[in-house]
Amino acid sequence: MSLPFVDVSPFLKKGTPHSPAKDASAKSLFDACHDVGFFYLKGHGIPKETCDLVLDTVRQWMLTATDEEKFIIARKDAGVGDGDGARGYQKIGENVTLGKSDFHEAIDLYAIHPSAPPSAPYQPLHGPNLWPNPSFSDVFTCYIDQILLLGAALMRCMAVALSLPEDHFEPFITPSFWVCRAIGYPPLTPEAMKANPGGVGCGAHSDYGCWTFLLTDETRGALKVEGKDGEWVDANPVEGCYVVNVGDMLMQWTNGLFKSTVHQVVHLGSNYRVSVPVFFEPSWDAKISPLESCIAKTGGKALYGGVTYGEYLLGKVAGNFYTEKK
Ligand SMILES: O=C(O)CCC(=O)C(=O)O
Ligand SMILES: [Fe+2]
């Protein structure tokens, strides 16, 4: 199995008339999402220099920040200092998947909550992002703005793929409650290998939102996608493309028509690998339930109940971290 390609370029400019190019693009999106749930997205219009700057910014900070600098922006439980239980730096092993620690460090960033208070204490997910420094914040804020436009374009493409009006999803995603992770996977030293025998940088999981736009450095053989027969397929980086995948929320929204596929990161190389997934999500208050047109195409019965996206997210984030109490 190799991952299919989807060209989103016909949808980048909002308000353009329907065209055969749009139909072709929407059909390739439908096939990719129905079949594998993972694809290479081309024609996205985000310059290579922007992507390189994002990756370099993460690498530079992860490799040069002192323990104290990392501690200052460490993720804290909600209500503790500037913590909201989700945002901030996580040291190696703090993130867990299926009860096992992941061998990576990361800074987690989220959209600002629509009713975020001006100062601490913060309820879960209601805090400010904990930025390492102003230039990191500038680079990421500008980058995420571009991904949000791309996410909206992909939603227009998805609407056409599902025979809906092109702007059908706009009210649900405006504004998107996006999530972004700046991740570093250190090389596995012999000692690290002993503590983490499988070398699992990020355990097998599916993503919980809508679309994941994954930017990675040039490391090959690290990201693995579960194929239909349970085999692991490498999703190596392709120059000029994002690796994009369907998350659980989109699977529910399409009543299972689009697949949210399990993947993992096993980085056994001797380099420090950097990746930056941006998770494009509905608005905090968006009510998501299976689309009628998708129910009709999948046997006529809704397979999922409805959720409010923010509540659903709160439940997911609560299970992400290793705490001493567990
Ligand atoms: O680092 C990667 O390539 C993928 C990370 C990932 O799957 C995630 O953060 O959900
Ligand atoms: Fe993932």
Short mmCIF file of C-alpha atoms and ligand atoms in Angstrom, two decimals:
data_model
loop_
_atom_site.label_atom_id
_atom_site.label_comp_id
_atom_site.label_asym_id
_atom_site.label_seq_id
_atom_site.Cartn_x
_atom_site.Cartn_y
_atom_site.Cartn_z
CA MET A 1 0.00 0.00 0.00
CA SER A 2 1.22 3.50 -0.75
CA LEU A 3 -0.52 6.67 0.26
CA PRO A 4 -2.63 8.45 -2.40
CA PHE A 5 -2.17 12.10 -3.43
CA VAL A 6 -4.84 14.81 -3.23
CA ASP A 7 -4.43 18.18 -4.95
CA VAL A 8 -6.36 20.84 -2.99
CA SER A 9 -5.34 23.77 -5.23
CA PRO A 10 -8.77 24.21 -6.95
CA PHE A 11 -10.28 25.00 -3.51
CA LEU A 12 -7.68 27.40 -2.12
CA LYS A 13 -9.46 30.55 -3.24
CA LYS A 14 -12.84 30.88 -1.58
CA GLY A 15 -15.85 31.73 -3.73
CA THR A 16 -14.57 30.44 -7.08
CA PRO A 17 -17.14 28.77 -9.36
CA HIS A 18 -17.63 25.05 -9.54
CA SER A 19 -15.29 23.38 -12.05
CA PRO A 20 -14.19 19.97 -13.37
CA ALA A 21 -10.88 20.51 -11.51
CA LYS A 22 -12.81 20.83 -8.25
CA ASP A 23 -14.77 17.66 -9.00
CA ALA A 24 -11.56 15.74 -9.71
CA SER A 25 -9.94 17.00 -6.53
CA ALA A 26 -13.04 16.18 -4.44
CA LYS A 27 -13.23 12.68 -5.91
CA SER A 28 -9.59 11.97 -5.04
CA LEU A 29 -10.23 13.23 -1.50
CA PHE A 30 -13.28 11.01 -1.13
CA ASP A 31 -11.40 7.93 -2.35
CA ALA A 32 -8.38 8.62 -0.11
CA CYS A 33 -10.52 9.18 3.00
CA HIS A 34 -12.83 6.26 2.34
CA ASP A 35 -9.99 3.88 1.66
CA VAL A 36 -6.90 4.67 3.77
CA GLY A 37 -7.71 7.84 5.73
CA PHE A 38 -4.15 9.06 5.04
CA PHE A 39 -2.86 10.94 2.00
CA TYR A 40 -0.26 13.35 0.67
CA LEU A 41 -1.74 16.80 0.20
CA LYS A 42 -0.23 18.80 -2.66
CA GLY A 43 -1.09 22.16 -4.19
CA HIS A 44 -1.46 23.66 -0.69
CA GLY A 45 0.36 26.91 -1.49
CA ILE A 46 2.35 27.15 1.78
CA PRO A 47 5.93 28.06 0.85
CA LYS A 48 8.81 25.70 1.62
CA GLU A 49 10.64 28.55 3.42
CA THR A 50 7.72 28.85 5.87
CA CYS A 51 7.78 25.12 6.59
CA ASP A 52 11.58 25.08 7.00
CA LEU A 53 11.40 28.02 9.40
CA VAL A 54 8.80 26.22 11.55
CA LEU A 55 10.88 23.04 11.75
CA ASP A 56 14.15 24.95 12.39
CA THR A 57 12.47 26.99 15.15
CA VAL A 58 11.44 23.81 16.97
CA ARG A 59 14.78 22.04 16.49
CA GLN A 60 16.75 25.06 17.64
CA TRP A 61 14.74 25.51 20.84
CA MET A 62 14.48 21.84 21.77
CA LEU A 63 18.23 21.36 21.35
CA THR A 64 19.44 24.56 23.00
CA ALA A 65 16.90 25.46 25.73
CA THR A 66 18.13 24.74 29.24
CA ASP A 67 16.19 22.50 31.61
CA GLU A 68 15.17 25.65 33.46
CA GLU A 69 13.83 27.29 30.29
CA LYS A 70 11.86 24.15 29.55
CA PHE A 71 10.57 24.05 33.13
CA ILE A 72 9.32 27.65 32.95
CA ILE A 73 6.83 26.74 30.21
CA ALA A 74 6.07 23.24 31.52
CA ARG A 75 2.50 22.02 31.27
CA LYS A 76 0.79 22.24 34.66
CA ASP A 77 -2.52 20.97 35.94
CA ALA A 78 -5.49 23.29 35.50
CA GLY A 79 -5.60 25.87 38.30
CA VAL A 80 -1.88 25.50 39.14
CA GLY A 81 -0.05 28.76 38.26
CA ASP A 82 -0.57 29.50 34.55
CA GLY A 83 -1.47 25.86 33.82
CA ASP A 84 -4.67 24.69 32.16
CA GLY A 85 -3.86 21.00 32.15
CA ALA A 86 -3.02 20.93 28.44
CA ARG A 87 -0.80 23.72 27.12
CA GLY A 88 2.96 23.91 27.49
CA TYR A 89 6.12 21.86 27.39
CA GLN A 90 6.07 18.14 28.11
CA LYS A 91 9.26 16.32 28.89
CA ILE A 92 10.15 12.92 27.45
CA GLY A 93 7.76 10.28 28.78
CA GLU A 94 5.09 12.70 30.01
CA ASN A 95 2.77 12.00 27.09
CA VAL A 96 1.16 8.58 27.23
CA THR A 97 -0.55 6.42 24.63
CA LEU A 98 -2.45 3.33 25.77
CA GLY A 99 -0.89 3.68 29.22
CA LYS A 100 2.69 3.70 27.89
CA SER A 101 5.05 6.68 27.92
CA ASP A 102 6.00 8.11 24.54
CA PHE A 103 9.66 8.80 23.77
CA HIS A 104 9.34 12.41 22.72
CA GLU A 105 9.29 15.95 24.08
CA ALA A 106 6.80 18.53 22.86
CA ILE A 107 5.21 21.93 23.23
CA ASP A 108 1.42 21.73 22.99
CA LEU A 109 -0.48 24.73 21.66
CA TYR A 110 -4.22 25.31 21.30
CA ALA A 111 -6.62 27.93 19.97
CA ILE A 112 -7.65 30.43 22.64
CA HIS A 113 -10.88 29.34 24.34
CA PRO A 114 -13.86 31.59 23.42
CA SER A 115 -14.46 32.37 27.11
CA ALA A 116 -10.87 32.37 28.36
CA PRO A 117 -10.52 34.54 31.48
CA PRO A 118 -7.90 37.35 31.44
CA SER A 119 -5.80 35.82 34.24
CA ALA A 120 -5.17 32.62 36.24
CA PRO A 121 -6.54 30.37 37.64
CA TYR A 122 -7.63 28.57 34.48
CA GLN A 123 -10.19 25.82 33.92
CA PRO A 124 -9.01 22.96 31.68
CA LEU A 125 -8.09 24.29 28.19
CA HIS A 126 -9.02 27.88 29.15
CA GLY A 127 -5.45 29.18 29.61
CA PRO A 128 -2.98 31.06 27.41
CA ASN A 129 -0.37 29.28 25.32
CA LEU A 130 2.99 28.98 27.08
CA TRP A 131 5.41 30.21 24.40
CA PRO A 132 9.16 29.72 24.68
CA ASN A 133 9.87 33.23 23.35
CA PRO A 134 8.31 35.94 21.15
CA SER A 135 9.93 34.82 17.90
CA PHE A 136 8.70 31.24 18.42
CA SER A 137 5.23 32.67 18.96
CA ASP A 138 5.47 34.87 15.81
CA VAL A 139 6.62 31.98 13.61
CA PHE A 140 3.92 29.62 14.88
CA THR A 141 1.07 32.13 14.92
CA CYS A 142 1.76 33.05 11.30
CA TYR A 143 2.12 29.37 10.32
CA ILE A 144 -1.09 28.26 12.05
CA ASP A 145 -3.01 31.11 10.36
CA GLN A 146 -1.95 29.64 7.01
CA ILE A 147 -2.94 26.10 8.03
CA LEU A 148 -6.36 27.39 9.11
CA LEU A 149 -6.97 28.75 5.60
CA LEU A 150 -5.81 25.42 4.19
CA GLY A 151 -8.09 23.53 6.59
CA ALA A 152 -11.06 25.61 5.46
CA ALA A 153 -10.15 24.85 1.82
CA LEU A 154 -10.02 21.13 2.57
CA MET A 155 -13.45 21.37 4.22
CA ARG A 156 -14.81 22.97 1.01
CA CYS A 157 -13.30 20.10 -0.96
CA MET A 158 -14.85 17.63 1.48
CA ALA A 159 -18.27 19.29 1.08
CA VAL A 160 -18.11 18.79 -2.69
CA ALA A 161 -16.89 15.21 -2.15
CA LEU A 162 -20.04 14.58 -0.10
CA SER A 163 -22.34 16.34 -2.61
CA LEU A 164 -23.03 19.19 -0.17
CA PRO A 165 -22.89 22.94 -0.88
CA GLU A 166 -19.23 24.02 -0.83
CA ASP A 167 -19.72 26.27 2.20
CA HIS A 168 -21.66 23.66 4.20
CA PHE A 169 -19.02 23.24 6.91
CA GLU A 170 -18.11 26.91 7.33
CA PRO A 171 -20.36 27.58 10.36
CA PHE A 172 -18.96 24.51 12.13
CA ILE A 173 -15.30 25.46 11.75
CA THR A 174 -15.39 29.23 12.24
CA PRO A 175 -13.29 29.68 14.27
CA SER A 176 -11.49 26.34 14.41
CA PHE A 177 -10.43 25.20 17.89
CA TRP A 178 -7.09 24.04 16.45
CA VAL A 179 -4.38 22.12 18.27
CA CYS A 180 -0.69 22.12 17.38
CA ARG A 181 2.21 20.10 18.73
CA ALA A 182 5.87 20.98 18.24
CA ILE A 183 7.51 17.59 18.75
CA GLY A 184 11.11 16.44 19.10
CA TYR A 185 12.06 12.77 19.00
CA PRO A 186 15.58 12.29 20.38
CA PRO A 187 17.78 9.52 19.00
CA LEU A 188 17.44 6.32 20.97
CA THR A 189 20.66 5.87 22.91
CA PRO A 190 21.42 2.37 24.29
CA GLU A 191 20.19 3.54 27.74
CA ALA A 192 17.00 4.98 26.28
CA MET A 193 16.46 1.74 24.38
CA LYS A 194 16.59 -0.18 27.66
CA ALA A 195 13.88 2.03 29.17
CA ASN A 196 11.80 1.95 25.98
CA PRO A 197 12.53 -1.39 24.25
CA GLY A 198 10.29 -0.94 21.19
CA GLY A 199 11.70 2.51 20.50
CA VAL A 200 8.19 3.89 20.31
CA GLY A 201 8.29 7.67 19.90
CA CYS A 202 4.52 7.91 19.85
CA GLY A 203 2.39 4.81 20.52
CA ALA A 204 -0.25 3.46 18.14
CA HIS A 205 -3.28 5.79 18.12
CA SER A 206 -5.79 7.49 15.89
CA ASP A 207 -6.08 11.27 16.03
CA TYR A 208 -9.22 12.54 17.70
CA GLY A 209 -10.15 15.59 15.63
CA CYS A 210 -10.92 16.32 11.98
CA TRP A 211 -7.82 16.73 9.82
CA THR A 212 -4.18 16.44 10.86
CA PHE A 213 -1.74 18.46 8.72
CA LEU A 214 1.61 16.90 9.46
CA LEU A 215 4.88 18.67 8.73
CA THR A 216 8.04 16.67 9.45
CA ASP A 217 11.75 16.96 8.78
CA GLU A 218 13.38 14.64 6.23
CA THR A 219 13.69 11.60 8.53
CA ARG A 220 12.42 8.47 6.84
CA GLY A 221 10.94 5.30 8.30
CA ALA A 222 9.58 6.90 11.49
CA LEU A 223 5.86 7.45 10.90
CA LYS A 224 4.01 4.20 10.28
CA VAL A 225 0.39 3.81 9.22
CA GLU A 226 -1.63 0.66 9.82
CA GLY A 227 -2.57 -0.98 6.52
CA LYS A 228 -5.68 -3.07 5.88
CA ASP A 229 -4.00 -6.35 6.77
CA GLY A 230 -2.51 -4.98 9.97
CA GLU A 231 0.93 -4.34 8.40
CA TRP A 232 2.76 -1.06 9.14
CA VAL A 233 3.28 1.13 6.08
CA ASP A 234 5.91 3.90 6.16
CA ALA A 235 4.47 7.37 5.53
CA ASN A 236 7.75 8.98 4.52
CA PRO A 237 7.90 12.71 3.90
CA VAL A 238 7.38 13.87 0.30
CA GLU A 239 8.84 17.25 -0.67
CA GLY A 240 6.15 19.91 -1.06
CA CYS A 241 3.36 17.80 0.47
CA TYR A 242 1.72 17.47 3.83
CA VAL A 243 0.84 14.07 5.21
CA VAL A 244 -2.83 14.55 6.07
CA ASN A 245 -5.05 12.12 7.93
CA VAL A 246 -8.66 11.81 9.01
CA GLY A 247 -9.32 11.98 12.77
CA ASP A 248 -12.03 10.28 14.85
CA MET A 249 -14.30 13.33 14.82
CA LEU A 250 -14.42 13.31 11.02
CA MET A 251 -15.10 9.59 11.05
CA GLN A 252 -18.09 10.22 13.32
CA TRP A 253 -19.25 13.19 11.27
CA THR A 254 -19.26 11.03 8.10
CA ASN A 255 -20.82 8.05 9.92
CA GLY A 256 -17.71 5.97 9.20
CA LEU A 257 -17.52 6.81 5.50
CA PHE A 258 -14.11 8.42 6.15
CA LYS A 259 -11.60 6.26 8.03
CA SER A 260 -9.59 7.42 11.03
CA THR A 261 -6.53 5.21 10.74
CA VAL A 262 -4.16 4.04 13.48
CA HIS A 263 -0.54 5.20 13.20
CA GLN A 264 2.58 5.32 15.33
CA VAL A 265 6.08 6.78 15.36
CA VAL A 266 9.07 4.48 15.76
CA HIS A 267 12.20 6.55 15.32
CA LEU A 268 15.29 4.37 15.54
CA GLY A 269 17.64 6.75 13.69
CA SER A 270 20.61 8.52 15.25
CA ASN A 271 19.26 12.01 14.44
CA TYR A 272 16.92 14.24 16.44
CA ARG A 273 13.61 14.10 14.52
CA VAL A 274 11.23 17.08 14.48
CA SER A 275 7.56 17.03 13.53
CA VAL A 276 4.78 19.61 13.76
CA PRO A 277 1.22 18.30 13.42
CA VAL A 278 -1.56 20.90 13.28
CA PHE A 279 -4.93 19.39 14.11
CA PHE A 280 -7.68 21.27 12.29
CA GLU A 281 -10.85 21.05 14.34
CA PRO A 282 -14.44 22.34 14.56
CA SER A 283 -15.29 25.31 16.78
CA TRP A 284 -15.42 24.73 20.53
CA ASP A 285 -19.25 24.94 20.54
CA ALA A 286 -19.88 23.07 17.27
CA LYS A 287 -22.41 20.28 17.53
CA ILE A 288 -21.24 17.34 15.47
CA SER A 289 -23.48 14.43 14.56
CA PRO A 290 -23.43 12.10 11.56
CA LEU A 291 -24.43 13.83 8.31
CA GLU A 292 -27.72 12.61 6.83
CA SER A 293 -26.15 12.12 3.40
CA CYS A 294 -23.43 9.94 4.96
CA ILE A 295 -25.93 7.92 7.01
CA ALA A 296 -27.78 7.22 3.76
CA LYS A 297 -24.56 5.93 2.17
CA THR A 298 -23.61 3.73 5.14
CA GLY A 299 -26.62 1.54 5.74
CA GLY A 300 -29.21 4.08 6.87
CA LYS A 301 -28.42 4.03 10.61
CA ALA A 302 -26.47 6.61 12.62
CA LEU A 303 -23.48 4.79 14.14
CA TYR A 304 -22.57 7.64 16.49
CA GLY A 305 -24.49 10.00 18.75
CA GLY A 306 -23.93 13.76 18.64
CA VAL A 307 -21.18 15.58 20.57
CA THR A 308 -20.26 19.17 21.29
CA TYR A 309 -16.69 19.38 20.06
CA GLY A 310 -15.21 21.19 23.10
CA GLU A 311 -16.67 18.68 25.58
CA TYR A 312 -15.41 15.82 23.48
CA LEU A 313 -11.93 17.39 23.38
CA LEU A 314 -11.85 17.91 27.16
CA GLY A 315 -12.48 14.19 27.65
CA LYS A 316 -9.67 13.27 25.25
CA VAL A 317 -7.05 15.64 26.65
CA ALA A 318 -7.63 14.42 30.22
CA GLY A 319 -6.21 10.99 29.29
CA ASN A 320 -3.07 12.24 27.55
CA PHE A 321 -0.60 12.70 30.37
CA TYR A 322 1.33 10.67 32.84
CA THR A 323 0.77 11.96 36.37
CA GLU A 324 2.44 10.72 39.56
CA LYS A 325 -1.03 9.91 40.95
CA LYS A 326 -1.85 7.29 38.30
O1 LIG B 1 5.45 12.78 14.57
C1 LIG B 1 4.71 12.28 13.73
O2 LIG B 1 5.12 11.97 12.59
C2 LIG B 1 3.25 11.98 14.03
C3 LIG B 1 2.79 12.43 15.37
C4 LIG B 1 1.37 12.04 15.65
O3 LIG B 1 0.86 11.08 15.13
C5 LIG B 1 0.53 12.87 16.55
O4 LIG B 1 1.07 13.79 17.21
O5 LIG B 1 -0.69 12.63 16.61
FE FE B 2 -1.29 11.13 15.36
#
